[in-house]
CSV table of C-alpha atoms in Angstrom, one decimal:
chain,number,residue,atom,x,y,z
A,1,MET,CA,-21.9,88.4,-49.6
A,2,SER,CA,-18.2,89.3,-50.2
A,3,VAL,CA,-16.2,87.9,-53.1
A,4,ALA,CA,-12.9,86.2,-52.2
A,5,PRO,CA,-9.9,87.8,-54.0
A,6,ASP,CA,-8.2,86.3,-57.1
A,7,GLY,CA,-5.4,85.1,-55.0
A,8,VAL,CA,-7.4,83.0,-52.8
A,9,TRP,CA,-8.8,81.1,-55.8
A,10,ALA,CA,-5.7,80.8,-57.6
A,11,GLY,CA,-4.2,78.2,-55.2
A,12,LYS,CA,-7.4,76.2,-55.0
A,13,LYS,CA,-8.5,73.6,-57.5
A,14,PRO,CA,-11.9,74.4,-58.9
A,15,PRO,CA,-14.5,72.0,-58.2
A,16,LYS,CA,-15.8,69.8,-61.0
A,17,ARG,CA,-19.4,70.4,-60.1
A,18,LEU,CA,-20.9,73.2,-58.0
A,19,GLY,CA,-23.9,73.2,-56.0
A,20,GLY,CA,-23.1,69.8,-54.6
A,21,MET,CA,-21.1,68.2,-51.9
A,22,ALA,CA,-17.7,69.6,-53.2
A,23,GLU,CA,-19.1,73.2,-52.8
A,24,ALA,CA,-20.1,72.5,-49.5
A,25,LEU,CA,-16.7,71.0,-48.5
A,26,SER,CA,-15.0,74.0,-50.1
A,27,ILE,CA,-17.2,76.3,-48.1
A,28,ALA,CA,-16.4,74.5,-45.0
A,29,SER,CA,-12.6,74.6,-45.6
A,30,ASP,CA,-12.9,78.4,-46.2
A,31,LEU,CA,-14.7,78.7,-42.9
A,32,GLY,CA,-11.8,76.9,-41.0
A,33,PHE,CA,-13.1,73.3,-41.0
A,34,SER,CA,-10.7,70.4,-41.9
A,35,ILE,CA,-12.1,68.3,-44.7
A,36,PRO,CA,-10.8,64.8,-45.9
A,37,PRO,CA,-8.9,64.8,-49.2
A,38,PHE,CA,-10.8,64.5,-52.5
A,39,GLN,CA,-11.4,61.2,-54.4
A,40,GLU,CA,-8.5,61.7,-56.6
A,41,ASP,CA,-6.1,62.3,-53.8
A,42,SER,CA,-7.5,59.2,-51.9
A,43,GLN,CA,-7.3,57.2,-55.1
A,44,SER,CA,-3.6,58.3,-55.7
A,45,ILE,CA,-2.8,57.5,-52.0
A,46,SER,CA,-4.4,54.1,-52.3
A,47,ASN,CA,-2.8,53.6,-55.6
A,48,SER,CA,0.6,54.3,-54.2
A,49,SER,CA,-0.1,52.2,-51.2
A,50,THR,CA,-1.2,49.4,-53.3
A,51,VAL,CA,1.9,49.7,-55.4
A,52,ASP,CA,4.1,49.4,-52.3
A,53,LYS,CA,2.2,46.5,-51.0
A,54,SER,CA,2.5,44.7,-54.3
A,55,ASP,CA,6.4,45.3,-54.2
A,56,ASP,CA,6.5,44.0,-50.7
A,57,LEU,CA,4.4,40.7,-51.8
A,58,ILE,CA,6.6,40.3,-54.8
A,59,ARG,CA,9.7,40.5,-52.6
A,60,VAL,CA,8.4,38.1,-50.2
A,61,LEU,CA,7.4,35.6,-52.9
A,62,ARG,CA,10.9,35.9,-54.2
A,63,GLU,CA,12.4,35.1,-50.8
A,64,LEU,CA,9.8,32.3,-50.4
A,65,THR,CA,10.9,30.9,-53.7
A,66,SER,CA,14.6,31.1,-52.8
A,67,VAL,CA,13.8,29.5,-49.4
A,68,GLN,CA,11.8,26.5,-50.9
A,69,ARG,CA,14.7,26.2,-53.6
A,70,ASN,CA,17.2,26.0,-50.7
A,71,ILE,CA,15.0,23.4,-48.7
A,72,ALA,CA,14.8,21.1,-51.9
A,73,ASN,CA,18.4,21.3,-52.2
A,74,LEU,CA,18.8,20.3,-48.4
A,75,GLN,CA,16.4,17.3,-48.8
A,76,VAL,CA,18.2,16.0,-51.8
A,77,GLU,CA,21.4,16.3,-49.9
A,78,LEU,CA,19.9,14.6,-46.8
A,79,GLN,CA,18.4,11.8,-48.8
A,80,GLY,CA,22.0,11.3,-50.4
A,81,ARG,CA,23.6,11.2,-47.2
A,82,LYS,CA,21.0,8.6,-45.9
A,83,ASP,CA,21.8,6.4,-49.0
A,84,ASP,CA,25.4,6.9,-48.4
A,85,LYS,CA,25.1,5.6,-44.9
A,86,ASN,CA,23.2,2.7,-45.9
A,87,VAL,CA,26.0,1.6,-48.4
A,88,ALA,CA,28.9,3.0,-46.3
A,89,HIS,CA,30.0,-0.4,-45.1
A,90,LEU,CA,30.5,-1.3,-49.0
A,91,THR,CA,31.9,2.1,-50.4
A,92,HIS,CA,33.8,4.0,-47.7
A,93,VAL,CA,37.5,2.9,-47.1
A,94,SER,CA,37.2,3.7,-43.3
A,95,GLU,CA,34.5,1.3,-42.8
A,96,MET,CA,36.4,-1.5,-44.9
A,97,GLU,CA,39.5,-0.8,-42.8
A,98,LYS,CA,37.3,-1.4,-39.5
A,99,LYS,CA,36.1,-4.6,-41.0
A,100,CYS,CA,39.6,-5.6,-42.0
A,101,GLU,CA,40.8,-5.0,-38.3
A,102,SER,CA,38.0,-6.8,-36.8
A,103,LEU,CA,38.6,-9.7,-38.9
A,104,ALA,CA,42.3,-9.9,-38.1
A,105,ARG,CA,41.4,-9.8,-34.4
A,106,MET,CA,39.1,-12.7,-34.8
A,107,THR,CA,41.8,-14.6,-36.9
A,108,ALA,CA,44.3,-14.2,-34.1
A,109,ILE,CA,41.7,-15.4,-31.8
A,110,LEU,CA,40.9,-18.5,-33.7
A,111,LYS,CA,44.6,-19.3,-34.3
A,112,ASP,CA,45.2,-19.0,-30.5
A,113,VAL,CA,42.2,-21.5,-29.8
A,114,ILE,CA,43.4,-24.0,-32.5
A,115,GLN,CA,47.0,-23.9,-31.0
A,116,ASN,CA,45.8,-24.4,-27.5
A,117,LYS,CA,43.0,-26.7,-28.1
A,118,ASP,CA,44.5,-29.6,-26.4
A,119,ARG,CA,44.8,-27.4,-23.2
A,120,ILE,CA,41.3,-26.1,-23.5
A,121,ILE,CA,39.8,-29.5,-23.8
A,122,ALA,CA,41.8,-30.9,-20.9
A,123,ARG,CA,40.8,-27.9,-18.7
A,124,LEU,CA,37.2,-28.5,-19.8
A,125,GLN,CA,37.4,-32.0,-18.9
A,126,GLN,CA,38.6,-31.4,-15.4
A,127,PRO,CA,36.0,-31.4,-12.7
A,128,TYR,CA,34.9,-28.3,-11.1
A,129,SER,CA,36.9,-27.5,-8.1
A,130,LEU,CA,36.7,-24.7,-5.3
A,131,ASP,CA,40.3,-23.8,-5.8
A,132,CYS,CA,39.3,-21.3,-8.7
A,133,ILE,CA,38.4,-18.9,-5.8
A,134,PRO,CA,41.4,-17.7,-4.1
A,135,VAL,CA,41.3,-18.5,-0.4
A,136,GLU,CA,43.8,-18.7,2.4
A,137,ALA,CA,45.0,-22.4,3.2
A,138,GLU,CA,43.9,-22.1,6.9
A,139,TYR,CA,40.4,-20.9,5.9
A,140,GLN,CA,39.9,-23.5,2.9
A,141,LYS,CA,38.0,-25.9,5.3
A,142,GLN,CA,35.7,-23.1,6.6
A,143,PHE,CA,35.2,-21.7,3.3
A,144,SER,CA,34.0,-25.1,2.0
A,145,GLU,CA,31.7,-25.7,4.6
A,146,LEU,CA,30.2,-22.3,4.1
A,147,LEU,CA,29.9,-22.8,0.4
A,148,LEU,CA,28.1,-26.2,1.3
A,149,LYS,CA,25.6,-24.2,3.6
A,150,ALA,CA,25.1,-21.4,1.1
A,151,ALA,CA,24.1,-23.9,-1.5
A,152,SER,CA,21.7,-25.5,0.6
A,153,ASP,CA,20.4,-22.2,1.7
A,154,TYR,CA,20.1,-21.1,-2.0
A,155,GLY,CA,18.2,-24.0,-2.9
A,156,ALA,CA,15.8,-23.3,-0.1
A,157,LEU,CA,15.8,-19.8,-1.0
A,158,THR,CA,15.0,-21.0,-4.7
A,159,ALA,CA,12.1,-23.2,-3.6
A,160,SER,CA,10.7,-20.5,-1.6
A,161,VAL,CA,10.7,-17.9,-4.2
A,162,ALA,CA,9.0,-20.5,-6.6
A,163,ASP,CA,6.3,-21.0,-4.0
A,164,PHE,CA,5.7,-17.4,-3.5
A,165,GLN,CA,5.4,-16.8,-7.3
A,166,TRP,CA,2.9,-19.7,-7.5
A,167,SER,CA,1.0,-18.2,-4.7
A,168,GLN,CA,1.0,-14.8,-6.6
A,169,ASN,CA,-0.3,-16.4,-9.8
A,170,PHE,CA,-2.9,-18.7,-8.1
A,171,ARG,CA,-6.0,-16.5,-8.5
A,172,GLU,CA,-8.5,-19.1,-7.5
A,173,PRO,CA,-11.1,-18.2,-4.7
A,174,PRO,CA,-11.0,-19.7,-1.2
A,175,SER,CA,-13.4,-22.6,-2.0
A,176,VAL,CA,-11.0,-24.0,-4.5
A,177,TRP,CA,-8.3,-23.8,-1.8
A,178,GLY,CA,-10.6,-25.8,0.5
A,179,GLU,CA,-11.2,-28.4,-2.1
A,180,MET,CA,-7.5,-28.7,-2.7
A,181,LEU,CA,-6.4,-28.8,0.8
A,182,ARG,CA,-9.2,-31.2,2.1
A,183,PRO,CA,-7.6,-34.6,0.8
A,184,ILE,CA,-4.2,-33.9,2.2
A,185,PRO,CA,-4.9,-35.2,5.7
A,186,SER,CA,-6.1,-38.3,4.4
A,187,ALA,CA,-3.2,-38.6,1.8
A,188,LEU,CA,-0.7,-38.0,4.9
A,189,ALA,CA,-2.3,-40.9,6.9
A,190,SER,CA,-2.2,-43.2,3.9
A,191,CYS,CA,1.5,-42.5,3.5
A,192,THR,CA,1.9,-43.0,7.1
A,193,ARG,CA,0.3,-46.4,7.1
A,194,PHE,CA,2.1,-47.4,3.9
A,195,PHE,CA,5.4,-46.3,5.5
A,196,GLU,CA,4.6,-48.5,8.8
A,197,ALA,CA,3.7,-51.4,6.3
A,198,MET,CA,7.1,-51.2,4.4
A,199,SER,CA,8.9,-50.9,7.6
A,200,ALA,CA,7.4,-54.0,9.0
A,201,MET,CA,7.9,-55.9,5.6
A,202,ARG,CA,11.5,-54.8,5.8
A,203,ASP,CA,11.9,-56.0,9.2
A,204,SER,CA,10.2,-59.4,8.3
A,205,PHE,CA,12.8,-59.7,5.2
A,206,ALA,CA,15.5,-58.9,7.4
A,207,THR,CA,14.5,-61.5,9.9
A,208,LEU,CA,13.9,-64.1,7.2
A,209,GLN,CA,17.3,-63.4,5.8
A,210,GLN,CA,19.1,-63.9,9.0
A,211,LEU,CA,17.2,-67.1,9.4
A,212,ARG,CA,18.3,-68.4,6.0
A,213,VAL,CA,21.9,-67.6,6.6
A,214,GLY,CA,21.7,-69.1,10.1
A,215,HIS,CA,20.5,-72.4,8.2
A,216,SER,CA,23.1,-72.2,5.5
A,217,LEU,CA,26.1,-71.9,7.8
A,218,PRO,CA,27.7,-75.4,8.0
A,219,MET,CA,28.7,-77.0,11.3
A,220,THR,CA,32.2,-78.1,11.3
A,221,PRO,CA,34.2,-80.2,13.8
A,222,SER,CA,37.0,-78.8,15.8
A,223,ASP,CA,39.7,-81.1,14.5
A,224,SER,CA,38.9,-80.1,10.7
A,225,THR,CA,39.7,-76.4,10.8
A,226,GLY,CA,42.2,-76.7,7.9
A,227,ASP,CA,39.6,-78.0,5.6
A,228,SER,CA,38.6,-75.0,3.0
A,229,LYS,CA,35.2,-76.7,2.2
A,230,PHE,CA,33.9,-76.0,5.6
A,231,THR,CA,33.6,-72.6,7.5
A,232,THR,CA,33.1,-71.7,11.1
A,233,PRO,CA,30.7,-69.0,12.1
A,234,PRO,CA,32.5,-65.7,13.0
A,235,GLN,CA,30.6,-65.7,16.4
A,236,TRP,CA,32.1,-69.1,17.3
A,237,LYS,CA,35.6,-67.8,16.4
A,238,ASP,CA,35.7,-64.5,18.2
A,239,GLY,CA,33.4,-65.1,21.0
A,240,THR,CA,30.2,-63.7,21.8
A,241,THR,CA,29.1,-60.9,24.2
A,242,SER,CA,25.9,-61.0,26.5
A,243,ASP,CA,24.0,-59.1,23.5
A,244,ASP,CA,25.3,-61.6,21.0
A,245,SER,CA,24.3,-64.4,23.1
A,246,MET,CA,20.7,-63.1,23.8
A,247,ALA,CA,20.4,-62.2,20.0
A,248,GLY,CA,21.6,-65.9,19.2
A,249,SER,CA,19.2,-67.5,21.7
A,250,TRP,CA,16.3,-65.4,20.3
A,251,ARG,CA,17.3,-66.4,16.7
A,252,LYS,CA,17.6,-69.9,17.7
A,253,LEU,CA,14.2,-69.9,19.4
A,254,GLU,CA,12.6,-68.4,16.2
A,255,THR,CA,14.3,-71.1,14.3
A,256,ASP,CA,13.0,-73.8,16.5
A,257,ASN,CA,9.4,-72.3,16.3
A,258,HIS,CA,9.7,-72.2,12.6
A,259,GLU,CA,10.9,-75.5,12.1
A,260,ALA,CA,8.2,-77.0,14.7
A,261,GLU,CA,5.5,-75.4,12.5
A,262,ASP,CA,6.9,-76.5,9.3
A,263,SER,CA,7.9,-80.0,10.1
A,264,ASP,CA,4.6,-81.7,9.9
A,265,ALA,CA,3.8,-80.0,6.4
A,266,GLY,CA,7.2,-80.3,4.8
A,267,ASP,CA,8.5,-83.6,5.7
A,268,SER,CA,6.8,-85.4,2.9
A,269,ILE,CA,7.7,-82.8,0.4
A,270,ASN,CA,11.3,-82.7,1.8
A,271,HIS,CA,11.7,-86.5,1.5
A,272,ARG,CA,10.0,-86.5,-1.7
A,273,ARG,CA,12.6,-84.0,-3.2
A,274,LEU,CA,15.7,-85.8,-1.5
A,275,SER,CA,14.9,-89.4,-2.4
A,276,TRP,CA,15.9,-91.2,-5.3
A,277,PRO,CA,13.4,-92.8,-7.6
A,278,PRO,CA,13.2,-96.5,-7.0
A,279,PRO,CA,15.5,-98.6,-9.2
A,280,LEU,CA,13.8,-100.6,-12.1
A,281,LYS,CA,13.9,-104.3,-12.0
A,282,LYS,CA,15.3,-105.8,-15.3
A,283,GLY,CA,13.3,-108.9,-14.9
A,284,LEU,CA,10.0,-107.2,-15.4
């Protein structure tokens, strides 16, 4: 086994312990194999990297602290601006100037209203007229008719919309619809009969009124036309047509029948009402 010269061992670090892993590694390096660094070298490298990481961590912590300080300052400034905005209408001169300008405008408007109150009251008391819409004079009549038609159409449209909304809001089943629609025909028939009865009653009252008016008109002789106490029926003054004569004859016939029916039952009552009580005899 050859011994290495002194120059070879001079540049190498002697191992701390011979016969172990260090000797095997040294032999492997002598043979040309690459070996990892020793523990001390790795420790020094790790220590240097740890120092560098510690420096980076300290730098990052300092930057983070400065950023947090800036954020705190910004939060304080933001809160101050919020508070300033809440009391700006009380503290800022510009806001007070805006308020003064608005108050000046309102004061001017109120002064105009007070000065022209009579004209305003008179205008409000005037009825609504269509002349507020500028229309040519030749088209005013047609425009008025158009507005009247539009008003009626608008009323019908409003009623239709109300009915449509009601039908949309009505969520009942068809059986309920049937129960609601069933009494409508009988109600219509009752209304028809009631209307016919009212019409007949109206005709009866009109006939009765005509009969009463015919009885109340006094008969005056032809030579007493100047007397203001008596009046001549207008059909005798102006003359009557064929229709008037027929109506008069029918009315006279109705009057005669009515008098014939009531003559027997009402003679005693009429005589009793129109007769004076018998005079009292003083001797008795």
